PDB file of C-alpha atoms and ligand atoms in Angstrom:
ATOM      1  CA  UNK G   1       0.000   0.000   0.000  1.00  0.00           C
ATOM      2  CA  UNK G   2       3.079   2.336   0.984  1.00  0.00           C
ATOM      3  CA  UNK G   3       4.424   1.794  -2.111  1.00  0.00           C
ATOM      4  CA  UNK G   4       1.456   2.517  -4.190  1.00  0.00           C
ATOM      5  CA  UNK G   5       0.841   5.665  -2.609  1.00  0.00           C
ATOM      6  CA  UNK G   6       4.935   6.151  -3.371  1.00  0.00           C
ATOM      7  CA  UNK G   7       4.460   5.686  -7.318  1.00  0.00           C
ATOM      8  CA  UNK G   8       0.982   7.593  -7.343  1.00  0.00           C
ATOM      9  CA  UNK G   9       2.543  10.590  -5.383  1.00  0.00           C
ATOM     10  CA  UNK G  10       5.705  10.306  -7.940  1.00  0.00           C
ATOM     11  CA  UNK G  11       3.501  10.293 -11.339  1.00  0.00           C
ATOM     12  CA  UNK G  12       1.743  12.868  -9.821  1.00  0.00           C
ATOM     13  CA  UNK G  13       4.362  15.089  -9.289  1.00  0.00           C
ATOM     14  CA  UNK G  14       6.361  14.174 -12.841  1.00  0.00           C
ATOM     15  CA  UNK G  15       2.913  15.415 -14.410  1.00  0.00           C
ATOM     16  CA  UNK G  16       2.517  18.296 -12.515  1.00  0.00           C
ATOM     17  CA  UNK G  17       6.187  19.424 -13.055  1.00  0.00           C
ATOM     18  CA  UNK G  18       5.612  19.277 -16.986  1.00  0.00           C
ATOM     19  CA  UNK G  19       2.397  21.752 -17.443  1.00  0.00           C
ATOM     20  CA  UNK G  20       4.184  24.978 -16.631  1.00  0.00           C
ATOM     21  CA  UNK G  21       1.950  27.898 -16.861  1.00  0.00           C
ATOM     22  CA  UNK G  22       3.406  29.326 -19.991  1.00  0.00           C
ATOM     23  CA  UNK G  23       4.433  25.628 -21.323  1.00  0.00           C
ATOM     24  CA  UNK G  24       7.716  25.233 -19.817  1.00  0.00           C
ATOM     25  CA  UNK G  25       9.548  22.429 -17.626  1.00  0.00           C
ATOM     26  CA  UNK G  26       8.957  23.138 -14.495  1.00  0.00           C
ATOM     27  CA  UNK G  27      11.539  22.292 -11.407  1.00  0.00           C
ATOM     28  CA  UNK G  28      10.980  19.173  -9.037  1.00  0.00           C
ATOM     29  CA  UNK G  29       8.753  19.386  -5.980  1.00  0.00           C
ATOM     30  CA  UNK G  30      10.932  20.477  -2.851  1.00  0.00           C
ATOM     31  CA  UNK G  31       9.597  23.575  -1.727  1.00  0.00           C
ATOM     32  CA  UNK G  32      12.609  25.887  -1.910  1.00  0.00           C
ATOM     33  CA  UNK G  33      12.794  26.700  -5.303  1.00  0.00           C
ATOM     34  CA  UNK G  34      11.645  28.801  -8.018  1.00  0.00           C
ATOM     35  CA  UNK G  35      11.116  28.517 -11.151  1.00  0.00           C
ATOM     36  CA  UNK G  36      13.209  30.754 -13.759  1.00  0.00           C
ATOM     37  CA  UNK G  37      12.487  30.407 -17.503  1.00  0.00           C
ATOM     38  CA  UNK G  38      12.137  27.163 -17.131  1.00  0.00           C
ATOM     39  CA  UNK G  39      14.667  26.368 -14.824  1.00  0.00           C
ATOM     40  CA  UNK G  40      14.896  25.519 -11.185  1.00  0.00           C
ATOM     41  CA  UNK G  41      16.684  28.146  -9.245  1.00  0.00           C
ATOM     42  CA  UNK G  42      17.296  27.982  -5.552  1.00  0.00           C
ATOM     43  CA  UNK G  43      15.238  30.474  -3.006  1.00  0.00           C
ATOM     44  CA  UNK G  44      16.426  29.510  -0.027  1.00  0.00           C
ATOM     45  CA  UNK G  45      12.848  30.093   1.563  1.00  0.00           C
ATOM     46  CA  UNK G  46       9.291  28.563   1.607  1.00  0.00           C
ATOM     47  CA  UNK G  47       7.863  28.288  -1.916  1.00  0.00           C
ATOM     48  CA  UNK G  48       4.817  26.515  -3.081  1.00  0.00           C
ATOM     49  CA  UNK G  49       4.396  26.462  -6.968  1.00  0.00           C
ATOM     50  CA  UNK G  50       1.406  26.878  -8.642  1.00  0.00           C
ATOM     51  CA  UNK G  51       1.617  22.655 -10.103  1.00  0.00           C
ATOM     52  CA  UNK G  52       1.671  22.177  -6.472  1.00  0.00           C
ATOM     53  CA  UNK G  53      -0.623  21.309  -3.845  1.00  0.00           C
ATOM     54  CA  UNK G  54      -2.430  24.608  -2.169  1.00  0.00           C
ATOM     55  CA  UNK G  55      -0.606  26.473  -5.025  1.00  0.00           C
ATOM     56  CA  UNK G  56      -2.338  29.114  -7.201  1.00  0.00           C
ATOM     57  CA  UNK G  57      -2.276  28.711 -10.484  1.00  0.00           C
ATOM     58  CA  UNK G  58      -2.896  31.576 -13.318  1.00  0.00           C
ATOM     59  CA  UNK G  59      -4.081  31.593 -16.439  1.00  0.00           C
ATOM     60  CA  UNK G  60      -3.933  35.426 -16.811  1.00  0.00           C
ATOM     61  CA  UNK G  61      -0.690  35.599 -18.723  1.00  0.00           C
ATOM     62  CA  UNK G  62       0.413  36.609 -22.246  1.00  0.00           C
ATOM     63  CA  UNK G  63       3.480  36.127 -24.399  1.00  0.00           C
ATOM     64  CA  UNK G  64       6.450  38.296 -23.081  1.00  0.00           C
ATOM     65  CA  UNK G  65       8.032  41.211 -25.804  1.00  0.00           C
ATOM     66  CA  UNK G  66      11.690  41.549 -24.316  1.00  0.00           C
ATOM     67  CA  UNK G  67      13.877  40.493 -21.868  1.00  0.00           C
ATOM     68  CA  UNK G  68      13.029  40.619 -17.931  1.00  0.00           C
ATOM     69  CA  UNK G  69      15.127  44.325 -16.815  1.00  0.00           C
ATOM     70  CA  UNK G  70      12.957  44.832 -13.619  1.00  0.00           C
ATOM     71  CA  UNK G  71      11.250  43.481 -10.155  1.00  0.00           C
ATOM     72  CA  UNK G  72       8.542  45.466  -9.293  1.00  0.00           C
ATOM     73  CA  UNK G  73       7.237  45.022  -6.018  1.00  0.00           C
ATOM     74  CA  UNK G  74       3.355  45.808  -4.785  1.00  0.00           C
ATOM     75  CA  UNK G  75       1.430  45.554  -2.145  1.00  0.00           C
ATOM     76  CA  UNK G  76      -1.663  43.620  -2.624  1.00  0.00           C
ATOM     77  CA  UNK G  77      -4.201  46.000  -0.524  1.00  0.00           C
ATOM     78  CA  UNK G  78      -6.214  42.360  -0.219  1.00  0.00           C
ATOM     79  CA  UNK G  79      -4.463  41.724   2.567  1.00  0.00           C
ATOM     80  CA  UNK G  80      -3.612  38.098   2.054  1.00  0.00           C
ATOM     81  CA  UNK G  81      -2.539  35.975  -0.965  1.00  0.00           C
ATOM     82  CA  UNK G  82      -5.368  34.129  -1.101  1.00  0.00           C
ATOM     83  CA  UNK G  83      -7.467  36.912  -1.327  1.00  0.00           C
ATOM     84  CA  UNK G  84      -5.241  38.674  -3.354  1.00  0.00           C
ATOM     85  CA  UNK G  85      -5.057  35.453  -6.097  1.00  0.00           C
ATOM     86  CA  UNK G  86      -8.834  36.201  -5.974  1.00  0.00           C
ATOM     87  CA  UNK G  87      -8.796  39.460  -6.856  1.00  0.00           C
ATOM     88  CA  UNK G  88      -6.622  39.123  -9.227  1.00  0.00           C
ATOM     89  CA  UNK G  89      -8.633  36.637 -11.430  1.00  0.00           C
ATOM     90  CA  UNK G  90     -11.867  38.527 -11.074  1.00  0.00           C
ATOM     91  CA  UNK G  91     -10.132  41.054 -12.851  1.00  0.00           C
ATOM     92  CA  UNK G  92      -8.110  39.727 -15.048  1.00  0.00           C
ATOM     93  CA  UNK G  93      -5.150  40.404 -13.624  1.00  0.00           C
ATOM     94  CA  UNK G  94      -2.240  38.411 -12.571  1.00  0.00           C
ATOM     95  CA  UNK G  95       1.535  38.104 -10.482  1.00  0.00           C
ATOM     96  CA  UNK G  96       4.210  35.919 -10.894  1.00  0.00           C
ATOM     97  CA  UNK G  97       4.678  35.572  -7.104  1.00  0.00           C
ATOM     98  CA  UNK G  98       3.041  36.905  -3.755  1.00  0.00           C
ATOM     99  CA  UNK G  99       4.104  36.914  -0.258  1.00  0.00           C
ATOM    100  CA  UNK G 100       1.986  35.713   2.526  1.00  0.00           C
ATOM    101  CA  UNK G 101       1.800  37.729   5.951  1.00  0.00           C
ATOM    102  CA  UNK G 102       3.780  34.480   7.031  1.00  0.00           C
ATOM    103  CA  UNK G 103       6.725  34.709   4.478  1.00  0.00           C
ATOM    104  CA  UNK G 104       5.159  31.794   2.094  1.00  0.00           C
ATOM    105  CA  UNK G 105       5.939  32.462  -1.389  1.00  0.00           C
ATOM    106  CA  UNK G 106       3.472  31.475  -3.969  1.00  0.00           C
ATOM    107  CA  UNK G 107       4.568  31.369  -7.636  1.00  0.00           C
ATOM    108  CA  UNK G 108       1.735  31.292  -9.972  1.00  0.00           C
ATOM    109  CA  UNK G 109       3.416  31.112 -13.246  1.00  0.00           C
ATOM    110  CA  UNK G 110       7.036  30.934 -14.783  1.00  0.00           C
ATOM    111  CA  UNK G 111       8.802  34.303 -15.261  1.00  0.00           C
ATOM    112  CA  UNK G 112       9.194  33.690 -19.012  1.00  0.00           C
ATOM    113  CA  UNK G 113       5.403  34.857 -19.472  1.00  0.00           C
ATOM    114  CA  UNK G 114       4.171  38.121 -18.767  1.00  0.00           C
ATOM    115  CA  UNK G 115       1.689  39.010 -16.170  1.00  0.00           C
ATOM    116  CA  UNK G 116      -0.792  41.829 -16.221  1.00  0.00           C
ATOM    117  CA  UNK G 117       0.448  44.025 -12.786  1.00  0.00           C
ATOM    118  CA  UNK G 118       2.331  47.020 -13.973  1.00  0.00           C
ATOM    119  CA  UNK G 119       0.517  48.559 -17.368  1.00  0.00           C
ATOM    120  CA  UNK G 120       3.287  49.008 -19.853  1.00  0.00           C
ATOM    121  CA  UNK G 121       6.139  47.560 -17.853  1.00  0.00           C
ATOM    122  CA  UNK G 122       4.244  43.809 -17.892  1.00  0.00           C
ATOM    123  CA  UNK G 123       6.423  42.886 -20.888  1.00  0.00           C
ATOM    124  CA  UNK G 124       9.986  43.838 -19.124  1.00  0.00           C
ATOM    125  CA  UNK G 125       9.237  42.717 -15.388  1.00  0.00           C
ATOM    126  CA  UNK G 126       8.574  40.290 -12.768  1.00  0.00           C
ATOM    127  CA  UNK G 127       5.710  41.334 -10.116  1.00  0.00           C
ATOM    128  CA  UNK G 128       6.020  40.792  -7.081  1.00  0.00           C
ATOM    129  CA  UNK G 129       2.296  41.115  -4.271  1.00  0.00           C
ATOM    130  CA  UNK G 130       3.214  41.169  -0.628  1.00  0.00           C
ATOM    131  CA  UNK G 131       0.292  40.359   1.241  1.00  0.00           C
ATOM    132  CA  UNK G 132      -0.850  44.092   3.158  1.00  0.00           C
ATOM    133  CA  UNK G 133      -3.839  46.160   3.162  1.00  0.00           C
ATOM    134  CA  UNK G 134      -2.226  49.020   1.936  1.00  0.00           C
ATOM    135  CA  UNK G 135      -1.534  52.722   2.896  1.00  0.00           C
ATOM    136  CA  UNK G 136      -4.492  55.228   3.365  1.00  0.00           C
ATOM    137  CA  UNK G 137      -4.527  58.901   3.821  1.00  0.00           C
ATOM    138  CA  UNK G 138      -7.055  58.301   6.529  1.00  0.00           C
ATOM    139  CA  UNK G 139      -5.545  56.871   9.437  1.00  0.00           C
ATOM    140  CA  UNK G 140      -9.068  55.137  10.137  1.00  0.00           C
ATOM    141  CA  UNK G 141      -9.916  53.599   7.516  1.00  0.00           C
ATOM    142  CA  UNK G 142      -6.570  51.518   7.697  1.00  0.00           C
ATOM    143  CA  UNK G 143      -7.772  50.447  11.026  1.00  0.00           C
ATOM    144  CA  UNK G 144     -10.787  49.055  10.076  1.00  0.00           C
ATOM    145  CA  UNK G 145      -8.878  47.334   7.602  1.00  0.00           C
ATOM    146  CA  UNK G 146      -5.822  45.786   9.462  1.00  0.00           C
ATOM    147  CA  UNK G 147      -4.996  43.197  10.025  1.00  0.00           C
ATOM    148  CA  UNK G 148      -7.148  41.328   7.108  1.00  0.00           C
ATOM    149  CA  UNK G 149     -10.727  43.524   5.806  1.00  0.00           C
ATOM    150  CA  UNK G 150     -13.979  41.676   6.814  1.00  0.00           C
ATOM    151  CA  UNK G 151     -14.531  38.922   5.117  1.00  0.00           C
ATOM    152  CA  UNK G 152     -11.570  37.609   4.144  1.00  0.00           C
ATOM    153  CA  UNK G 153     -10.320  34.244   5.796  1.00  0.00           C
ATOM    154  CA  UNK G 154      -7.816  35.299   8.443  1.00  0.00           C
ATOM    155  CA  UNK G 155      -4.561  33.190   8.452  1.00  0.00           C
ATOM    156  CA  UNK G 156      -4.095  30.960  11.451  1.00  0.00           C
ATOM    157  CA  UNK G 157      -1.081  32.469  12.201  1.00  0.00           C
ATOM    158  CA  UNK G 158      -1.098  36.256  11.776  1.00  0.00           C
ATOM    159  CA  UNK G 159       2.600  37.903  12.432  1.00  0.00           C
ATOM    160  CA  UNK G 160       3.192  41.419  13.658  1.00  0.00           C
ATOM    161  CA  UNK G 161       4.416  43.796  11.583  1.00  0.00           C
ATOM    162  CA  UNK G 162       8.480  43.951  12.092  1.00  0.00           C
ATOM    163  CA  UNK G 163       7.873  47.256  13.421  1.00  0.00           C
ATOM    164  CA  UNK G 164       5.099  48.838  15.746  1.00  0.00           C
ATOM    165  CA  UNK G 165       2.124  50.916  14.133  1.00  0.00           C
ATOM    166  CA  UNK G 166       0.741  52.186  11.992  1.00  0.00           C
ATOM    167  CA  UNK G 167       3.522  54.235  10.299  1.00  0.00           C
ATOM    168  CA  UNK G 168       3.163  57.637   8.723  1.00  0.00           C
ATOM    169  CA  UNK G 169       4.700  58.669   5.189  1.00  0.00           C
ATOM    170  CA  UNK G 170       4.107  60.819   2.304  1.00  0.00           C
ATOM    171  CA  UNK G 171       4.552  59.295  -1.562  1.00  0.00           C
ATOM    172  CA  UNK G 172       3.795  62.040  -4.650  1.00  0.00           C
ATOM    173  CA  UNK G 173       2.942  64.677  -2.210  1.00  0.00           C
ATOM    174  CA  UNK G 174       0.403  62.441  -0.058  1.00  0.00           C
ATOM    175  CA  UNK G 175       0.395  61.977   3.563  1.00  0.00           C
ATOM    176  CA  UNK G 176      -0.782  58.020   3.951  1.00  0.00           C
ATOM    177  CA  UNK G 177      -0.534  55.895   6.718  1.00  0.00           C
ATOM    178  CA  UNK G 178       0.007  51.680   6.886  1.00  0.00           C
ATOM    179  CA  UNK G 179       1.252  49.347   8.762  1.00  0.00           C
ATOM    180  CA  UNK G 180       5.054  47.993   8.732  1.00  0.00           C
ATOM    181  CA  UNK G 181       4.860  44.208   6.799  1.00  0.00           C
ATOM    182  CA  UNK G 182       6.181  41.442   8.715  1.00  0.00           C
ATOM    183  CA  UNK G 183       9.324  39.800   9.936  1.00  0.00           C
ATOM    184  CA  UNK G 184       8.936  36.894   7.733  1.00  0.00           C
ATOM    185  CA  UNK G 185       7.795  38.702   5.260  1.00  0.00           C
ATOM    186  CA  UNK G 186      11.283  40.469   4.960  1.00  0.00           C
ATOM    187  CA  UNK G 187      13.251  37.618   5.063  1.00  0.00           C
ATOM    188  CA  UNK G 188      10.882  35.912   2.301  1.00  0.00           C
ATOM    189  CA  UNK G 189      10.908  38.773   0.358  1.00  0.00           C
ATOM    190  CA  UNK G 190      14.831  39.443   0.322  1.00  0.00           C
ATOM    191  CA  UNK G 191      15.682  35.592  -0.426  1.00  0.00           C
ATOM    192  CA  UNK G 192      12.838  35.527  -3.562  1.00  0.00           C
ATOM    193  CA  UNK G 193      14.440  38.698  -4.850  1.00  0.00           C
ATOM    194  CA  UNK G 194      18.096  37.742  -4.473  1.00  0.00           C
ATOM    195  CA  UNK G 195      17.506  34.455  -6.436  1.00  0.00           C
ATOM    196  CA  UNK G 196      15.407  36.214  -8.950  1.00  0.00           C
ATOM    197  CA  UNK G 197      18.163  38.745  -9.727  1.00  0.00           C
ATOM    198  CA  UNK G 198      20.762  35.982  -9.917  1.00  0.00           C
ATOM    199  CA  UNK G 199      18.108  34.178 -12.307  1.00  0.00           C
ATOM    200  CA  UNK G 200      16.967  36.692 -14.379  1.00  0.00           C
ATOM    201  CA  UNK G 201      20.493  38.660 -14.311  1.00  0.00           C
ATOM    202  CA  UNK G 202      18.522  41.877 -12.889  1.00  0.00           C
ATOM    203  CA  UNK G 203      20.945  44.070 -10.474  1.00  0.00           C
ATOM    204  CA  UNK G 204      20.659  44.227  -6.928  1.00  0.00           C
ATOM    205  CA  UNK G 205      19.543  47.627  -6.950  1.00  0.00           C
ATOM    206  CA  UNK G 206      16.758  50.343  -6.419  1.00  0.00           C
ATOM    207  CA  UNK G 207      16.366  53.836  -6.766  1.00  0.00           C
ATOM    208  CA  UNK G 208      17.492  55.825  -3.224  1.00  0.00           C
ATOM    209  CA  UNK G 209      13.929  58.129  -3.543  1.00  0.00           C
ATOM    210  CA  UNK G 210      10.169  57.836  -3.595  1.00  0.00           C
ATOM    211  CA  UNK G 211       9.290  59.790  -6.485  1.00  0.00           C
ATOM    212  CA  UNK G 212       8.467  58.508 -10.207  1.00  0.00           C
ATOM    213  CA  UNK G 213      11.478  57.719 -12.084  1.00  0.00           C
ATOM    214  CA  UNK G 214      12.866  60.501 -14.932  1.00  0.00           C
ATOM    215  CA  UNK G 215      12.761  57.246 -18.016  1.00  0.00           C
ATOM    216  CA  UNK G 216      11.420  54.178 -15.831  1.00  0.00           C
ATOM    217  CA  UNK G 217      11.850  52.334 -18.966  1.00  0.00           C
ATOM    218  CA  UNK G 218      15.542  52.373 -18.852  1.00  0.00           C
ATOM    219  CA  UNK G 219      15.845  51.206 -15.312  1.00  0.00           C
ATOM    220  CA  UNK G 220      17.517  48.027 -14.855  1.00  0.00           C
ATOM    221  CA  UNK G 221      16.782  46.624 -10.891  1.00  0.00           C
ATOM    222  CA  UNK G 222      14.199  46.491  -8.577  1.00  0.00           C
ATOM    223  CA  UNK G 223      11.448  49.176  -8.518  1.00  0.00           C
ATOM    224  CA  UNK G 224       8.177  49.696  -6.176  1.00  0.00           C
ATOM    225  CA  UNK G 225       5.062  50.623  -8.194  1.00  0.00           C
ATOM    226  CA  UNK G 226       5.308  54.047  -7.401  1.00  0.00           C
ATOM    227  CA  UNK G 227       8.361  54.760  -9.387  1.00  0.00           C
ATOM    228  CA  UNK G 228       6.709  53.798 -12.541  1.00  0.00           C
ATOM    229  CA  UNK G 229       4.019  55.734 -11.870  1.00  0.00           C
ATOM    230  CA  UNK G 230       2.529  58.710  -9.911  1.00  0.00           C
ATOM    231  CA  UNK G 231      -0.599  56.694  -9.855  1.00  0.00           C
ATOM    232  CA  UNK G 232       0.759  54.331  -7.359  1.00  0.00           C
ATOM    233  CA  UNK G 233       1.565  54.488  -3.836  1.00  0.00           C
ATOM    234  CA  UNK G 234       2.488  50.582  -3.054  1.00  0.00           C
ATOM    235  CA  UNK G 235       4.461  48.934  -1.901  1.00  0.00           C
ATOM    236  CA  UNK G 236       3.966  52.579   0.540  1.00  0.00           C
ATOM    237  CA  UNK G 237       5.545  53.925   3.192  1.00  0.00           C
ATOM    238  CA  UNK G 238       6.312  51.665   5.160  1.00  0.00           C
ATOM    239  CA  UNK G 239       8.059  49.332   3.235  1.00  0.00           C
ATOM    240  CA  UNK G 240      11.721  49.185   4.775  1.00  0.00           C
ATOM    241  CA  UNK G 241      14.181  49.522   1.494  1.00  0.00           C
ATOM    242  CA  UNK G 242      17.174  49.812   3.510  1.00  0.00           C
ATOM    243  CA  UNK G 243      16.639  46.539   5.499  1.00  0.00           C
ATOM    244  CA  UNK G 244      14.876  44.780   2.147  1.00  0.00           C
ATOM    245  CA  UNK G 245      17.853  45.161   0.241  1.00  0.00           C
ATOM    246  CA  UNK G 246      20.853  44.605   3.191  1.00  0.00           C
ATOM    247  CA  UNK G 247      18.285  40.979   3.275  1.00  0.00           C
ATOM    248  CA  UNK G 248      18.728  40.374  -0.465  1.00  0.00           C
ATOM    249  CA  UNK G 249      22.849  41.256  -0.520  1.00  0.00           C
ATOM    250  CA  UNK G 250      22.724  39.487   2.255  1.00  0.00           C
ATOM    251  CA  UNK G 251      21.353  36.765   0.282  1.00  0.00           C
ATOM    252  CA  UNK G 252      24.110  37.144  -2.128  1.00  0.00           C
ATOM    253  CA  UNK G 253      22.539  37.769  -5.196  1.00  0.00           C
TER     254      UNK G 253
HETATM  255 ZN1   ZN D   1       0.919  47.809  -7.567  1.00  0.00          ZN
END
């Protein structure tokens, strides 16, 4: 019987592994890994992908035009990944990876296809949702938001955020307040980005201000939202650059 359940779980798993989103061999079951143009590439952190179990899975993806020059990190404003994989479908949108308020990494398709998460910048980036409710201008309304809005499934395990709240900061000329993301969200975050620059080739790097970028389209590194556009305030305030990227070096990218 043990030994059935041993080939079934194998087969499984070899069929899984060959119906990439997007087509392409994907990398063997072992939870650390993501998956790079096709290839396996090591995280060093929790990762389910989407041929796995409890994985999400997208269909919302086109054909890339150019190479990958840029990781653009959001916030999700759903508050969790599930939620924020929900979202996402019901409007056709889609992410090639999201960070859970516990540091889980979910990839939901391979980086060689594009996702729809950053208007014209789709076809030269990688997205990036970390699970957080956003910044707001009134102070308020993020509290009746935080930790996770009503009516969306709240996590067994809900982390603080790495620093005490809510945090006050202005992006393109607006005050907005939100609260800090998590501990394990940092460390997630900083080993998925260091093996996706090593991966993709992308630099380490990310611009030292807030405001919108003078030719975003000739950046090469990793951007928030709001320095492609003034439209955009995540991943907000009080997302920590300075420790984020002393995590990824730290990660040797
Ligand atoms: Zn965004």
């Amino acid at each position: 019987m043990r030994r059935l359940l041993a080939l079934l779980l194998l087969f499984g798993c070899a069929g899984a592994g060959r119906r990439g989103a997007g087509g392409e061999e994907t990398a063997p079951i072992d939870g650390r890994h993501i998956v790079v143009n096709g290839r396996r590439v090591a995280a060093g952190t929790r990762v389910v992908l989407w041929t796995e179990p409890g994985g999400f899975r997208t269909n919302d993806f086109g054909t890339r035009k150019g190479e990958v020059r840029q990781i653009v990190l959001h916030y999700d404003a759903a508050g969790t990944s599930a939620q924020c994989f929900k979202v996402l479908e019901r409007r056709g949108l889609s992410v090639h990876f999201m960070v859970d308020l516990d540091g889980t990494v979910y990839q939901t398709c391979d980086t060689s296809v594009r996702a729809y998460h950053a208007g014209k910048f789709n076809d030269v980036s990688v997205g990036i949702e970390i699970a957080n409710v956003g910044a707001y201008a009134d102070r308020a309304e993020l509290e009746r938001l935080w930790p996770v809005p009503q009516g969306v499934a709240r996590p067994p395990h809900l982390p603080p955020p790495a620093r005490p709240g809510p945090l006050r900061g202005r992006i393109h000329g607006r005050d907005l307040w939100q609260q800090d993301f998590t501990e394990e969200q940092y460390e997630a975050l900083g080993a998925l980005v260091a093996a996706l620059c090593r991966g993709l080739g992308v630099p380490a790097e990310a611009p030292t201000g807030k405001g919108v970028l003078r030719s975003p389209e000739a950046w090469r590194g990793i951007l928030g939202h709001y320095h492609l556009t003034a439209q955009k305030t995540d991943p907000g305030p009080a997302f920590d650059w300075e420790r984020f990227l002393g995590l990824v070096r730290r990660n040797g990218p």
